[in-house]
Every structure is written in structure tokens, then in C-alpha cells.
Amino acid sequence: MTNFDPQGGVSIRGLRFRYDRGFTLEVARLDVAAGEQVLFAGASGCGKSTLLHLISGIETPETGSLFIGGTDICALRGSARDTFRGRRVGMVFQTFQLLQGFTALENVLLSLMLGAPTLDRPRVRAEAALERLGMRDLHAPVERLSVGQQQRVAVARAIVTEPSVVLADEPTASLDPANAEAAVDLIRSAARVAGAALIVTSHDPALRSVFSRTVDVAQFGVASATGLAGAAR
Amino acid sequence: MSGGVSDMTIVLRSLQTRALATGVATALVAIAVALLLVLLSLREAASQAFRRGTGNTHLLISADASPLVAVLNGLFYANAPANPIPWAKFKEIEDGFPWQWCIPTQLGDSFRGSPVMATRAEFLTDFEPVAGAPFQFSDGRVFEEAFEVVVGSSVAQDHSLQVGQQIVFSHGSSGSREGGHEHADHPYEVVGILQPTGSAHDRALFTNLASTWVIHAEEKRAHDTEAPVAEAPTPKSDASSSPKGEASDDHQHDHAHDHVHVDEADLRDDEKLITGILLRIPTRPGSDSSASIAAQFDRMRRDVSITVAQPAQQIGRLMALIGDIDWLFVAMAVVVLVSSAASILLAMVSSMELRRRQVAILRVLGASAWRVFALAITESTLIGLLGAGLGAALALLGGQIATTLLQERVGVVIAGAIDLRSAVLVTAGAVVLAAVAGIIPAIKAYRTSIARHLRPLA
């Protein structure tokens, strides 16, 4: 990680990932510049989530490189990759995936403790991140918060570690159109303030007009020979 | 802490959100630990009480059927020995070897259920109820004259006896076949009260042999002169009682023989009955054993009219016998401990789906697989620690209650019985078992697929 460039974005080279069910995702080349905001579009099941999981190092590709700020996350092993993800990648999920039984503030503090333990004054940072997103009741258990409040906590948790890239997986899927727009605005502005690149996945065509750049994920899907044979069976 | 979070926060919250499962698992560990500790301590206490009770006696002689019975009767007052030893035999043994001391004892009378031991004053001065700790008087002195009695600590306490008080003994022990009639014409004066020794002797009274002999001689002679009258055959009594039985029909003529008087000097040798002899062989200072013990044991064992016992050895055998049984209890407690560990495992595995979701989130936030492994182990270990601590506290309380009960019911003082080594071993064992129980959930947590458990619940 010595050559890590915090200003660097995401660069994918010769990536190949094979699903168990005989479907392959191949990305020859894809770049997201630092601070850039991109929509990964496509129908459900075309591989959007998988691509995000690959970028975050949750899934490991068969071959290829995936650079975040100049560091190849695919080359990192074990806890080094977990540490890198915690520090450089912020993730927002459709169902928020907040830790039940913890307060809003604790959810954000946990992100700092696990992902960026070297950052000073974690409590001040966590409170600032939440308040900037309009959260007032920091000590309420997350399960008692409204959907909108939970979303704010989820976003605060993703950006508090000052990541290079924020990955938002279908953040609007369970919201009505008005709230969906607000949610996307929230995530976009938070990423902008944090200086992080943003990749949002969505099957909702309405979002295409919001983002200046859209990548169609379906183009990366390859039904492999073995996969077809498997499907024919 | 001002709202900070740590790995311990994660563990504690996890325990908290599953409060019921945590509580049940903790309670099970606590019960198991308490059970084990109480069993072990009672076991230790019982064996100590027995080992202590033989005191500094090397050999014990009686006419009982077996050496173990001889020891239980002669030193632990289990029953009054049924068969007497003739005075001539005692003299023969006393003169047969240069004993350090040779103390005749006679059991048979009782005071409100507590055995009365007729013996020589040496029993209170030379015999030590617990090796190295001779009898101590909390009040008064050793008996000197006839009809003086020294009272063991529990007896004194139970019946609020004080020096100067007059008491009356019963023939036989309460509940025994020949028990019942009182030697009302021969009251004894309490001249001494002993301090607790933590042995069976606390439950006994001590008097001199001559007094007992005189009482029984008077009764015997009165009975003998009245015998023809008493045995006048009536159809009814003939059918129900044996003609030679001295016990049951003894009572019917009550104290009609009061007038017969016997002096100590008048006692015939056949009236000087004893039921046991305690022997100690001279040893070098600082040593409790001597080669002569075995030699004398072997010599006297050839005499078929008596039973010779080495008390320490007999108690060792008894403990070995009881040991097999109480190991069963200990084994059962261990099983309970193991099943309490299994309950931790179950509690954690049954919540695994929720847990996996949490694990996946922690991993996304930057926790390594090893870290979530450690969190799971910490969680189960914490249940073990909590349970073991509670269990130890429970055992301490239970031990206190058991000690009090034993003292009240049996009169045996068992104090400070929880031995530190076994306490540490048991609690540490419980914690280790709990940690081991966490391994399977921890492995499951370690292997949790992040991607799969992050998918929205469809």
C-alpha cells in the first residue's frame, strides 16, 4: 500500500469472474476517476452487485486486477484486504445493513473502529458525519429509526472513514420515487463532500438522467460454453 | 466511557440482544460449577472429618466382628459395641508391651441420645482426638472421682450443660433395643466441658470406668437376686420373651433393686467390662509411626477372641469405598458442566443466521475473518466466566448452608472446606469448556460468506 494514491479512482483491468451457475463476468477495462460519480445500470441479475463485491474485495476474481487508488485489491490477501476495504471503500446497501442493537452513533463509530482505527477523534468525526447528513437523535437504537433516518446513518457510516470510493448497491430499490430521488441526492452530495468516487447500481431507468455517466453492466456478462451446457441440462 | 465502541461492546451487545439464551446458558454453567464445587468440598470435608477423628491412636482393640466396625463403633460412636472384652484380657494386653498409653473404654450408656464413654482420665489428657491437638477444656477439669462427667462441646451446647450441673444417664443408646431405663439413682456431676475438636468426640460424654461398673454391678446383682421372681413363668410372658434376655424384662421391675449397694472396691473382675482398648506405641519425637505398630498388630491379630484394627488404615479403606460412590456424583456434575457448555454452543448456533448477517456487516466495515472468530470465542468464554463466577459464589453460599446443616444435624464441624486448588481447577475448567463450545460458532463466523449474507432478505 506504499504507492496508494488517495486521489486515485477505480481501475479494472482484464477482470474475469465465474459464477457457480456457469455465467461469467468479464471486464476488460473500466475506469472511474477520483471523485467521479457513475451509475452501473442493468436488469436484475446481470451482475451489478457482483461487480460491486469484486471492487470491494468481498468476492475474488479468477484473473485480473482491480486498482483502488493504485492498490490492487485482488493482490491483497486475508486481513490485509479486509483492512483495505474498511479504510478505502464505503458501502451503502439497499436494506442499509445497520447493526441492530447499536445506536446510530455506535454504528458509525464501529465503522471507524474497524475500518480506520488510526483516524483521530473518532467520536467527533462520527457525530460530524451524522449531523452533516441531518441526523439529530444520535443515541437512538437504529431499529427505532425511520427508513429515511436509517439511510442517513448508512451513508454516514460509509463516508466517515474518508474512503476513496463509495459503492451504493440499489439504494433506491425499496423507496418510492420521491424518496428515491432524495436518497440519491443524499448519497451523491455526501460522496462529493467526502471527496470519494461514487458508483451506484440500479435497475431503475429513471436514474440514468441523474448521472452524467452510465455504465451498462449487461455488456460484461458472458454465457460461457460450460455455462450454456449447464443451462441446457 | 463516553459512547466509545470496542470489540467488547460488540460481544456484550450480542449477549444482550440474546438475553434469554445468554441467561439460560449462564445459569446452567453456574449450576454445574456450584454443584461440582459443593460436591468436591463435601467430599474433602467428609474425608477430613473421618481422617481427623482417629486421632493419635495406633491400634484399637474390640470384640466387634470386623476391624472397620471396631473403628466406627470405638472412635466414631456409630453403635455401642455388642461384645465386651474381659478385664483379664485387658490386663494381659496392657502388660504385654511397653505402650505409650493403653486406654480401656466402655460404651453403652447414653445421655439424651449422646454416647457416654467410660474410660480413664488418660483419654482426655494423653489421647489426642485430632493428631497433634489434644483435648482442651472450655470450662472445668478432667473427671477425678466417681460420678463425675466431662461433656463434649456439641452435647454441652445442645443441652445447655454447665459445670456443676447434675445429669442422669440411660442404659443403652436411645432407640436401641435395650435403651430406655435411667440410672436415676446415680446422677453424675458435670465437672468439665470440652472445646470443639471437629471430631465425633464432640458428640460424646466422658466419665470414669468405675462409676459405670458400679451402676451395672448393682443392677446386675439386684436382678440376680430377684431373678427367680422375675422369671416366674406366666403363660403370657413366657411366650413373648426369652428367659435369658436381660434387656426387655429388665425394665419391668423398674428400680426395685435400688437398695443393692456396690463399692468400687467390691467389684469382681467379671463386672469390670470394657468394650474397647486404645493403644499407642512409643515413637521418636516428631514421628507418628514405628516399626512396632505392624509387629504388635500382627502379634495380637493371632488372638481370635479380639479384633485388632489400625484406625488410620480402616478409615483409608472406608474412604476408598465411599470414594467410588462419590466419584459417581462428581462424574455426574462433570456431565452437567459439559452439557452446560453444549447449551452455550446451541444458543450460539441457533442464532447463527442473525449472527452471520452481523458478521457480514462487520467484515464489510473492515473486520478480518480472525477478528470475527475471536469475537465468537470471546462471547462464549464470557458466558463461561460469568457462569463460573456465579457458580463459585453459589457454592460458597451452599457450602455455608451445608456446613451449618451438618453441624446442626450431625454435630460434625466442617469448616473452610472449599479447597482453593479444586475451586480454581473447576472454574478454569468451566471457562475453558465454554471457550471450546465457542469454537464451532466461531468457525462458522470465520467462514461466513460476506456476499451471500449481504443480499437483501427476499
XYZ file of C-alpha atoms in Angstrom:
691
model
C 0.000 0.000 0.000
C 3.021 2.222 -0.187
C 2.024 3.511 -3.600
C -1.518 4.278 -2.550
C -2.874 7.417 -4.165
C -5.803 8.703 -2.148
C -6.839 10.809 -5.112
C -6.879 7.778 -7.397
C -10.165 6.272 -8.529
C -11.061 2.745 -9.546
C -9.314 0.938 -12.422
C -10.302 -2.521 -13.596
C -8.046 -4.496 -15.942
C -8.743 -7.923 -17.502
C -11.166 -8.934 -14.758
C -12.866 -12.302 -15.041
C -15.263 -13.811 -12.533
C -17.081 -17.083 -12.986
C -20.329 -17.808 -11.133
C -21.108 -21.257 -9.857
C -24.041 -21.478 -12.236
C -21.881 -21.125 -15.332
C -22.131 -17.427 -16.029
C -19.044 -15.304 -16.419
C -18.448 -11.639 -15.815
C -15.616 -10.194 -17.889
C -14.447 -6.600 -17.633
C -11.512 -5.913 -19.936
C -11.100 -2.308 -18.901
C -13.107 0.091 -16.773
C -12.001 3.276 -15.057
C -13.800 5.504 -12.602
C -11.846 8.661 -11.919
C -11.300 10.055 -8.450
C -14.425 11.880 -7.322
C -16.379 10.735 -10.377
C -19.997 9.606 -9.957
C -21.119 6.706 -12.142
C -24.310 4.713 -12.460
C -23.968 0.959 -13.042
C -27.236 0.139 -14.774
C -28.839 -3.102 -15.859
C -31.637 -5.516 -15.158
C -31.716 -7.604 -12.006
C -29.252 -10.488 -12.096
C -26.969 -9.023 -14.756
C -24.065 -8.833 -12.294
C -24.234 -5.325 -10.817
C -23.955 -6.458 -7.203
C -21.213 -8.919 -8.085
C -19.220 -6.183 -9.726
C -19.521 -4.081 -6.547
C -18.489 -7.059 -4.424
C -15.451 -7.539 -6.652
C -14.488 -3.870 -6.338
C -14.812 -4.060 -2.548
C -12.797 -7.268 -2.379
C -15.675 -9.287 -0.958
C -15.509 -11.560 -3.989
C -12.266 -12.658 -5.621
C -11.942 -12.793 -9.423
C -10.392 -15.663 -11.336
C -7.986 -13.347 -13.074
C -7.383 -9.662 -13.480
C -6.529 -6.605 -11.435
C -8.689 -4.136 -9.598
C -6.953 -0.961 -8.501
C -8.326 1.445 -5.959
C -6.049 4.456 -5.572
C -3.298 2.469 -7.233
C -3.535 -0.564 -4.937
C -4.584 -3.852 -6.494
C -7.186 -5.182 -4.065
C -7.044 -8.582 -5.788
C -3.402 -8.914 -4.780
C -4.238 -8.385 -1.116
C -4.862 -11.458 0.947
C -6.778 -12.174 4.136
C -6.932 -9.472 6.728
C -4.893 -7.054 4.577
C -7.786 -6.940 2.139
C -10.340 -6.518 4.951
C -8.332 -3.654 6.384
C -8.007 -2.035 2.984
C -11.736 -2.318 2.343
C -12.577 -0.900 5.733
C -10.377 2.092 5.082
C -10.806 2.806 1.345
C -14.238 1.516 0.385
C -17.524 2.752 1.791
C -20.609 0.660 1.139
C -24.323 1.519 1.223
C -26.905 -1.229 0.864
C -30.492 -1.366 -0.278
C -31.564 -2.592 3.175
C -28.924 -0.443 4.890
C -27.453 -3.362 6.844
C -27.103 -1.390 10.031
C -26.023 -3.309 13.133
C -29.138 -3.975 15.205
C -28.857 -3.328 18.919
C -26.482 -0.414 18.393
C -27.291 3.274 18.277
C -26.882 5.469 15.205
C -23.678 6.904 16.612
C -22.317 3.466 17.529
C -22.926 2.183 14.001
C -20.773 4.987 12.633
C -18.167 4.587 15.389
C -17.886 0.871 14.605
C -17.072 1.733 11.028
C -14.230 3.946 12.267
C -13.028 1.408 14.803
C -12.914 -1.455 12.304
C -12.005 0.429 9.127
C -9.983 3.435 10.184
C -8.642 2.931 13.689
C -5.797 5.370 13.018
C -8.053 8.377 12.466
C -8.026 10.683 15.465
C -11.034 11.821 17.497
C -13.431 9.162 16.154
C -16.363 10.414 18.209
C -16.104 13.959 16.828
C -15.852 12.612 13.295
C -18.808 10.291 13.734
C -21.004 12.993 15.223
C -19.998 15.446 12.497
C -20.752 12.935 9.738
C -24.214 12.214 11.154
C -25.086 15.828 11.822
C -23.959 16.900 8.368
C -26.499 14.426 6.979
C -29.236 15.885 9.132
C -29.335 13.277 11.899
C -30.417 14.667 15.258
C -31.043 11.736 17.590
C -27.620 10.072 17.558
C -28.307 7.828 20.544
C -31.444 6.127 19.306
C -31.126 2.415 18.546
C -31.166 2.061 14.768
C -34.126 -0.306 14.746
C -36.270 2.528 16.093
C -35.300 4.976 13.334
C -37.450 5.765 10.297
C -36.353 4.468 6.887
C -35.067 7.914 5.928
C -33.051 8.194 9.149
C -31.631 4.703 8.704
C -30.490 5.691 5.244
C -28.667 8.709 6.670
C -26.905 6.517 9.214
C -25.934 4.084 6.465
C -24.484 6.874 4.356
C -22.670 8.435 7.325
C -21.164 5.047 8.113
C -19.942 4.683 4.521
C -18.233 8.066 4.249
C -16.881 8.545 7.784
C -13.672 6.621 7.067
C -12.831 9.026 4.214
C -12.920 6.294 1.572
C -11.639 6.604 -1.999
C -14.803 5.130 -3.382
C -18.361 4.747 -2.143
C -20.332 1.799 -3.526
C -24.113 2.013 -3.258
C -25.980 -1.167 -4.166
C -29.564 -0.469 -5.293
C -30.023 2.295 -2.720
C -33.427 3.256 -4.110
C -34.929 -0.160 -4.743
C -37.173 -0.117 -1.709
C -38.161 3.561 -1.871
C -40.956 5.415 -3.627
C -39.857 7.764 -6.480
C -39.828 10.947 -4.356
C -37.782 9.372 -1.597
C -35.583 7.617 -4.150
C -34.567 10.920 -5.638
C -33.861 12.370 -2.207
C -31.821 9.328 -1.289
C -29.685 9.548 -4.397
C -29.165 13.255 -3.790
C -28.079 12.495 -0.250
C -25.554 9.878 -1.303
C -24.213 11.990 -4.152
C -23.671 15.071 -2.042
C -22.126 13.069 0.794
C -19.665 11.404 -1.582
C -18.852 14.758 -3.106
C -18.162 16.327 0.282
C -16.048 13.326 1.278
C -14.096 13.593 -1.968
C -14.830 9.986 -2.850
C -15.689 8.468 -6.198
C -19.233 7.067 -6.260
C -20.600 4.016 -8.000
C -24.360 3.478 -7.711
C -26.062 0.389 -9.073
C -29.708 0.470 -10.070
C -32.169 -1.269 -12.328
C -34.278 1.917 -12.284
C -34.002 3.677 -15.711
C -35.092 6.947 -14.108
C -31.673 7.346 -12.525
C -29.897 7.477 -15.901
C -30.836 11.122 -16.260
C -29.342 11.982 -12.868
C -25.849 10.668 -13.549
C -23.585 12.161 -16.204
C -22.104 8.717 -16.854
C -23.846 5.383 -17.031
C -22.150 2.014 -17.477
C -24.330 -0.792 -18.760
C -23.266 -3.844 -16.764
C -25.067 -6.301 -19.039
C -22.249 -5.846 -21.588
C -19.817 -7.638 -19.190
C -21.909 -10.774 -18.888
C -20.772 -13.767 -20.897
C -22.674 -17.015 -21.044
C -19.729 -19.381 -21.113
C -19.725 -22.628 -23.088
C -19.844 -24.685 -19.939
C -22.494 -22.370 -18.629
C -24.700 -22.905 -21.695
C -24.201 -26.602 -21.467
C -25.168 -26.367 -17.818
C -28.237 -24.302 -18.694
C -29.258 -26.765 -21.426
C -29.209 -29.587 -18.965
C -16.760 5.534 28.525
C -18.264 8.369 26.520
C -20.090 6.264 23.946
C -16.934 4.735 22.502
C -17.081 1.289 20.972
C -14.720 -1.668 21.083
C -14.733 -5.345 20.264
C -16.047 -5.919 23.788
C -19.016 -3.644 23.004
C -19.871 -5.896 20.077
C -19.646 -9.007 22.259
C -21.688 -7.521 25.091
C -24.386 -6.248 22.727
C -24.597 -9.655 21.161
C -25.083 -11.257 24.582
C -27.584 -8.559 25.483
C -29.732 -8.957 22.381
C -29.942 -12.682 23.088
C -30.558 -12.113 26.793
C -32.719 -15.175 27.352
C -30.308 -17.609 25.707
C -27.398 -15.906 27.453
C -29.186 -16.106 30.797
C -30.084 -19.768 30.449
C -26.587 -20.745 29.341
C -25.009 -18.718 32.149
C -27.346 -20.240 34.725
C -26.535 -23.742 33.521
C -22.805 -23.123 33.807
C -23.318 -21.594 37.253
C -25.337 -24.560 38.485
C -22.806 -27.028 37.143
C -19.871 -25.194 38.691
C -21.656 -24.809 42.020
C -22.642 -28.463 42.034
C -19.102 -29.588 41.304
C -17.569 -27.311 43.916
C -20.023 -28.283 46.635
C -19.610 -31.977 45.871
C -15.837 -31.745 45.870
C -15.764 -29.730 49.056
C -18.171 -32.007 50.902
C -16.158 -34.959 49.751
C -12.979 -33.386 51.039
C -14.657 -32.309 54.262
C -16.122 -35.738 54.946
C -12.827 -37.478 54.384
C -11.073 -34.925 56.590
C -13.609 -35.372 59.346
C -13.005 -39.118 59.252
C -9.249 -38.911 58.954
C -9.013 -36.417 61.779
C -11.277 -38.441 64.042
C -8.905 -41.352 64.577
C -6.543 -39.010 66.389
C -3.219 -40.359 67.555
C -4.366 -43.920 68.188
C -2.144 -46.530 66.599
C -4.227 -49.575 67.390
C -7.755 -50.222 68.541
C -8.968 -53.446 70.072
C -12.544 -54.554 70.467
C -14.666 -57.646 70.330
C -16.580 -56.368 67.314
C -16.966 -58.526 64.255
C -14.652 -56.587 61.941
C -11.865 -54.011 62.253
C -13.899 -51.375 60.354
C -16.879 -51.846 62.671
C -14.479 -51.675 65.623
C -13.209 -48.279 64.455
C -16.637 -46.876 63.590
C -18.012 -48.005 66.957
C -14.997 -47.229 69.094
C -13.941 -43.849 67.701
C -16.995 -42.553 65.810
C -19.728 -43.806 68.172
C -21.703 -45.476 65.374
C -23.167 -48.057 67.781
C -22.316 -49.344 71.219
C -20.126 -52.410 70.720
C -22.176 -55.512 71.359
C -19.493 -57.739 72.852
C -17.398 -56.925 75.928
C -13.713 -57.587 76.464
C -12.970 -59.344 79.763
C -10.858 -57.424 82.275
C -8.283 -60.210 82.310
C -7.755 -59.765 78.586
C -7.211 -56.054 79.102
C -4.617 -56.696 81.799
C -2.897 -59.210 79.534
C -2.677 -56.680 76.713
C -1.713 -53.804 78.983
C 1.167 -55.788 80.446
C 2.154 -57.371 77.148
C 4.058 -54.428 75.691
C 5.552 -51.109 76.902
C 2.776 -48.985 75.363
C 2.993 -45.223 75.426
C -0.556 -45.479 76.653
C -3.175 -48.158 76.859
C -6.671 -46.827 77.473
C -9.689 -49.031 78.172
C -13.041 -47.704 77.006
C -16.590 -48.775 77.632
C -19.577 -47.668 75.593
C -23.218 -48.487 76.218
C -24.842 -45.760 78.256
C -26.147 -42.566 76.789
C -27.290 -39.129 77.768
C -30.318 -37.995 75.754
C -29.020 -39.898 72.738
C -25.390 -38.872 73.083
C -22.999 -41.719 73.815
C -21.253 -41.864 77.163
C -17.711 -43.193 77.075
C -16.448 -44.621 80.333
C -12.681 -44.557 80.293
C -9.577 -43.455 82.165
C -8.534 -39.837 82.591
C -5.681 -40.508 80.132
C -8.278 -40.488 77.383
C -8.698 -36.754 77.941
C -5.050 -35.997 78.667
C -2.939 -38.344 76.512
C -5.215 -39.389 73.659
C -5.482 -36.654 71.062
C -8.831 -36.575 69.169
C -7.044 -34.899 66.267
C -3.396 -35.840 65.980
C -1.333 -33.013 67.399
C -4.296 -31.308 69.039
C -5.159 -32.670 72.498
C -8.489 -32.032 74.180
C -8.859 -28.539 75.589
C -11.282 -27.538 78.277
C -13.510 -24.556 77.731
C -14.524 -24.928 81.374
C -13.726 -27.194 84.316
C -11.358 -30.137 84.507
C -10.831 -33.840 83.922
C -13.008 -36.266 85.924
C -11.238 -37.483 89.064
C -13.825 -39.069 91.331
C -16.618 -41.487 90.540
C -19.779 -39.972 89.049
C -18.043 -37.018 87.517
C -18.524 -36.364 83.825
C -16.788 -34.298 81.154
C -19.013 -33.171 78.285
C -18.162 -32.817 74.595
C -18.729 -29.395 73.054
C -21.815 -30.180 70.930
C -23.508 -32.049 73.769
C -22.891 -29.134 76.117
C -24.217 -26.726 73.530
C -27.260 -28.799 72.556
C -28.402 -29.325 76.162
C -27.010 -26.105 77.629
C -24.922 -28.040 80.132
C -22.729 -26.230 82.615
C -20.131 -27.251 85.130
C -21.764 -28.200 88.430
C -24.956 -29.498 86.823
C -26.290 -32.966 87.744
C -27.288 -35.280 84.906
C -28.616 -38.812 84.623
C -27.628 -41.409 82.032
C -29.766 -44.041 80.357
C -28.797 -47.606 79.863
C -28.114 -48.258 76.195
C -28.350 -45.672 73.495
C -31.681 -44.123 72.600
C -33.503 -46.106 70.024
C -31.520 -49.240 70.701
C -33.318 -52.367 71.763
C -32.300 -52.216 75.399
C -32.471 -48.415 75.563
C -34.764 -46.653 77.925
C -34.280 -47.070 81.603
C -32.462 -44.380 83.504
C -29.826 -44.730 86.153
C -31.790 -42.192 88.182
C -30.283 -43.235 91.479
C -26.810 -42.325 90.248
C -26.686 -38.767 88.977
C -23.398 -37.528 87.551
C -21.920 -34.105 88.154
C -20.608 -32.159 85.142
C -17.016 -31.203 86.040
C -15.663 -30.208 82.631
C -16.736 -29.018 79.213
C -14.521 -29.591 76.190
C -13.770 -27.231 73.357
C -14.855 -28.282 69.847
C -12.392 -30.618 68.163
C -14.148 -31.098 64.828
C -14.334 -34.825 65.526
C -17.042 -37.247 66.623
C -15.865 -36.866 70.235
C -17.678 -33.518 70.363
C -20.894 -35.508 70.499
C -19.882 -37.687 73.453
C -19.595 -37.522 77.257
C -16.716 -38.949 79.239
C -16.692 -40.463 82.673
C -14.593 -42.930 84.602
C -14.960 -46.678 84.297
C -15.562 -47.346 87.990
C -18.827 -45.348 88.041
C -20.252 -47.280 85.143
C -19.111 -50.614 86.546
C -20.686 -49.830 89.916
C -24.048 -48.926 88.390
C -24.174 -52.006 86.239
C -22.937 -54.267 89.015
C -25.675 -53.025 91.325
C -28.310 -53.605 88.692
C -26.914 -56.997 87.806
C -26.774 -58.149 91.442
C -30.262 -56.829 92.153
C -31.517 -58.578 89.056
C -29.808 -61.826 90.030
C -31.437 -61.862 93.475
C -34.817 -61.050 92.011
C -34.356 -63.324 89.072
C -36.443 -66.238 90.342
C -39.358 -63.866 90.908
C -38.968 -62.147 87.572
C -38.759 -65.418 85.755
C -41.783 -66.931 87.418
C -43.407 -68.478 84.405
C -46.671 -66.925 83.447
C -48.036 -68.190 80.120
C -48.094 -64.713 78.625
C -44.527 -63.528 79.300
C -43.041 -66.904 78.599
C -44.272 -66.814 75.070
C -43.058 -63.318 74.255
C -39.659 -63.007 75.949
C -36.640 -65.250 76.088
C -35.824 -66.447 79.592
C -32.182 -65.341 79.375
C -32.827 -61.972 77.791
C -31.628 -59.412 80.275
C -32.788 -56.442 78.291
C -36.536 -56.281 77.790
C -37.761 -57.759 81.014
C -35.167 -55.724 82.879
C -37.387 -52.699 82.690
C -40.492 -54.285 84.014
C -39.254 -54.468 87.559
C -38.081 -50.884 87.297
C -35.910 -49.723 90.168
C -36.981 -52.175 92.738
C -33.287 -53.026 93.208
C -32.320 -49.546 94.445
C -31.228 -50.815 97.787
C -28.409 -53.030 96.452
C -25.155 -51.167 97.011
C -21.763 -51.904 95.479
C -18.471 -50.157 96.213
C -15.715 -49.768 93.701
C -13.502 -51.989 95.836
C -16.129 -54.723 95.830
C -16.165 -55.063 92.061
C -15.459 -58.509 90.784
C -13.318 -58.899 87.664
C -16.296 -60.206 85.673
C -18.103 -56.946 86.449
C -15.252 -54.865 85.063
C -16.423 -54.962 81.486
C -14.948 -52.825 78.749
C -15.745 -52.659 75.039
C -12.549 -51.265 73.582
C -8.871 -50.559 74.111
C -6.983 -47.683 72.514
C -3.257 -48.201 72.153
C -0.322 -46.003 71.240
C 3.173 -47.269 70.689
C 6.096 -45.049 71.749
C 7.548 -43.186 68.794
C 10.557 -40.976 68.313
C 9.807 -37.274 68.695
C 8.371 -35.768 65.527
C 7.350 -39.127 64.125
C 3.953 -40.786 64.274
C 4.997 -44.210 63.098
C 7.057 -47.018 64.433
C 8.001 -50.421 63.116
C 6.456 -51.833 66.293
C 2.957 -50.883 65.174
C 2.885 -53.537 62.484
C 4.637 -56.046 64.747
C 2.156 -55.579 67.599
C -0.722 -55.597 65.139
C 0.392 -58.930 63.754
C 1.040 -60.387 67.219
C -2.366 -59.504 68.603
C -4.218 -60.437 65.455
C -3.483 -64.081 66.209
C -5.740 -63.784 69.275
C -9.126 -64.802 67.877
C -11.046 -63.535 70.927
C -10.395 -59.920 69.953
C -10.452 -57.749 66.843
C -7.419 -55.529 66.231
C -7.642 -52.520 63.953
C -5.265 -49.868 62.730
C -7.771 -46.965 62.671
C -5.979 -44.888 60.041
C -5.860 -47.881 57.717
C -9.531 -48.741 58.253
C -10.579 -45.159 57.540
C -8.444 -45.234 54.419
C -10.337 -48.334 53.291
C -13.666 -46.751 54.134
C -12.748 -43.652 52.139
C -11.731 -45.784 49.180
C -15.109 -47.476 49.413
C -17.050 -44.221 49.643
C -14.717 -42.689 47.081
C -16.044 -44.941 44.337
C -19.569 -43.760 45.038
C -18.886 -40.080 45.317
C -16.782 -40.102 42.182
C -20.035 -41.052 40.548
C -21.537 -37.815 41.845
C -18.532 -35.873 40.664
C -18.815 -37.549 37.257
C -22.466 -36.538 37.120
C -21.558 -32.960 37.923
C -18.946 -33.035 35.171
C -21.630 -34.243 32.774
C -23.796 -31.308 33.836
C -20.855 -28.993 33.199
C -20.290 -30.443 29.747
C -23.984 -30.163 28.894
C -23.950 -26.556 30.042
C -21.148 -25.988 27.545
C -23.309 -27.693 24.941
C -26.106 -25.260 25.784
C -23.748 -22.370 25.024
C -22.952 -23.985 21.706
C -26.633 -24.476 20.941
C -27.559 -20.951 21.961
C -24.924 -19.566 19.644
C -25.564 -21.869 16.721
C -29.330 -21.371 16.870
C -28.806 -17.640 16.460
C -26.298 -18.215 13.668
C -28.420 -16.806 10.826
C -28.769 -13.449 12.559
C -25.169 -13.679 13.606
C -23.979 -14.313 10.046
C -25.659 -11.151 8.880
C -23.874 -9.252 11.613
C -20.600 -10.942 10.750
C -21.013 -9.962 7.083
C -21.556 -6.317 8.046
C -18.539 -6.315 10.357
C -16.439 -7.811 7.577
C -17.603 -5.105 5.134
C -16.616 -2.496 7.685
C -13.089 -3.932 7.757
C -13.069 -6.709 10.382
C -10.918 -9.668 9.390
C -12.176 -13.247 9.492
C -9.939 -13.869 12.509
C -11.449 -10.945 14.317
C -14.986 -12.279 13.981
C -13.670 -15.703 15.034
C -12.231 -14.118 18.163
C -15.482 -12.259 18.831
C -17.426 -15.528 18.886
C -14.908 -17.229 21.168
C -14.913 -14.208 23.458
C -18.677 -14.351 23.631
C -18.808 -17.986 24.714
C -15.880 -17.533 27.086
C -17.659 -14.603 28.694
C -20.698 -16.787 29.368
C -18.328 -19.308 30.935
C -16.656 -16.662 33.090
C -19.957 -15.199 34.211
C -21.364 -18.651 34.951
C -18.236 -19.824 36.753
C -18.173 -16.684 38.906
C -21.831 -17.039 39.779
C -21.345 -20.744 40.395
C -18.430 -20.161 42.750
C -20.482 -17.621 44.692
C -23.375 -20.074 44.805
C -21.067 -22.844 46.027
C -19.680 -20.620 48.761
C -23.215 -19.936 49.913
C -24.207 -23.594 49.516
C -21.094 -24.672 51.405
C -22.015 -22.385 54.270
C -25.516 -23.788 54.377
C -24.265 -27.368 54.179
C -21.740 -26.723 56.947
C -24.404 -25.250 59.182
C -26.786 -28.113 58.464
C -24.146 -30.765 59.116
C -23.163 -29.118 62.336
C -26.759 -28.886 63.481
C -27.867 -32.336 62.402
C -24.746 -34.463 62.806
C -22.640 -32.312 65.075
C -19.592 -32.567 62.870
C -17.730 -29.317 62.417
C -16.658 -28.939 58.803
C -15.242 -25.534 58.129
C -13.414 -23.927 55.233
C -13.914 -26.994 53.140
C -13.634 -25.442 49.653
C -10.102 -26.112 48.692
C -8.584 -23.410 46.550
C -6.903 -25.736 44.102
C -10.078 -27.571 43.116
C -12.017 -24.302 43.052
C -9.552 -22.811 40.596
C -9.495 -26.040 38.608
C -13.283 -26.253 38.327
C -13.846 -22.606 37.432
C -10.978 -22.643 34.951
C -12.369 -25.880 33.536
C -15.769 -24.263 33.070
C -14.253 -21.272 31.297
C -12.145 -23.472 29.027
C -15.154 -25.653 28.210
C -17.171 -22.544 27.385
C -14.382 -21.301 25.142
C -14.273 -24.679 23.413
C -18.057 -24.515 22.953
C -17.488 -21.262 21.089
C -15.184 -22.857 18.539
C -17.885 -24.234 16.254
C -19.855 -20.957 16.107
C -16.542 -19.154 15.695
C -15.574 -21.323 12.739
C -18.996 -20.694 11.240
C -18.484 -16.979 11.727
C -14.996 -17.201 10.236
C -16.300 -18.960 7.145
C -19.354 -16.770 6.652
C -19.680 -15.713 3.032
C -19.980 -11.943 3.098
C -21.580 -11.624 -0.320
C -24.297 -14.174 0.358
C -25.316 -12.692 3.695
C -25.458 -9.136 2.450
C -28.206 -9.841 -0.040
C -31.479 -8.272 0.946
C -33.850 -10.740 2.528
C -36.181 -11.579 -0.316
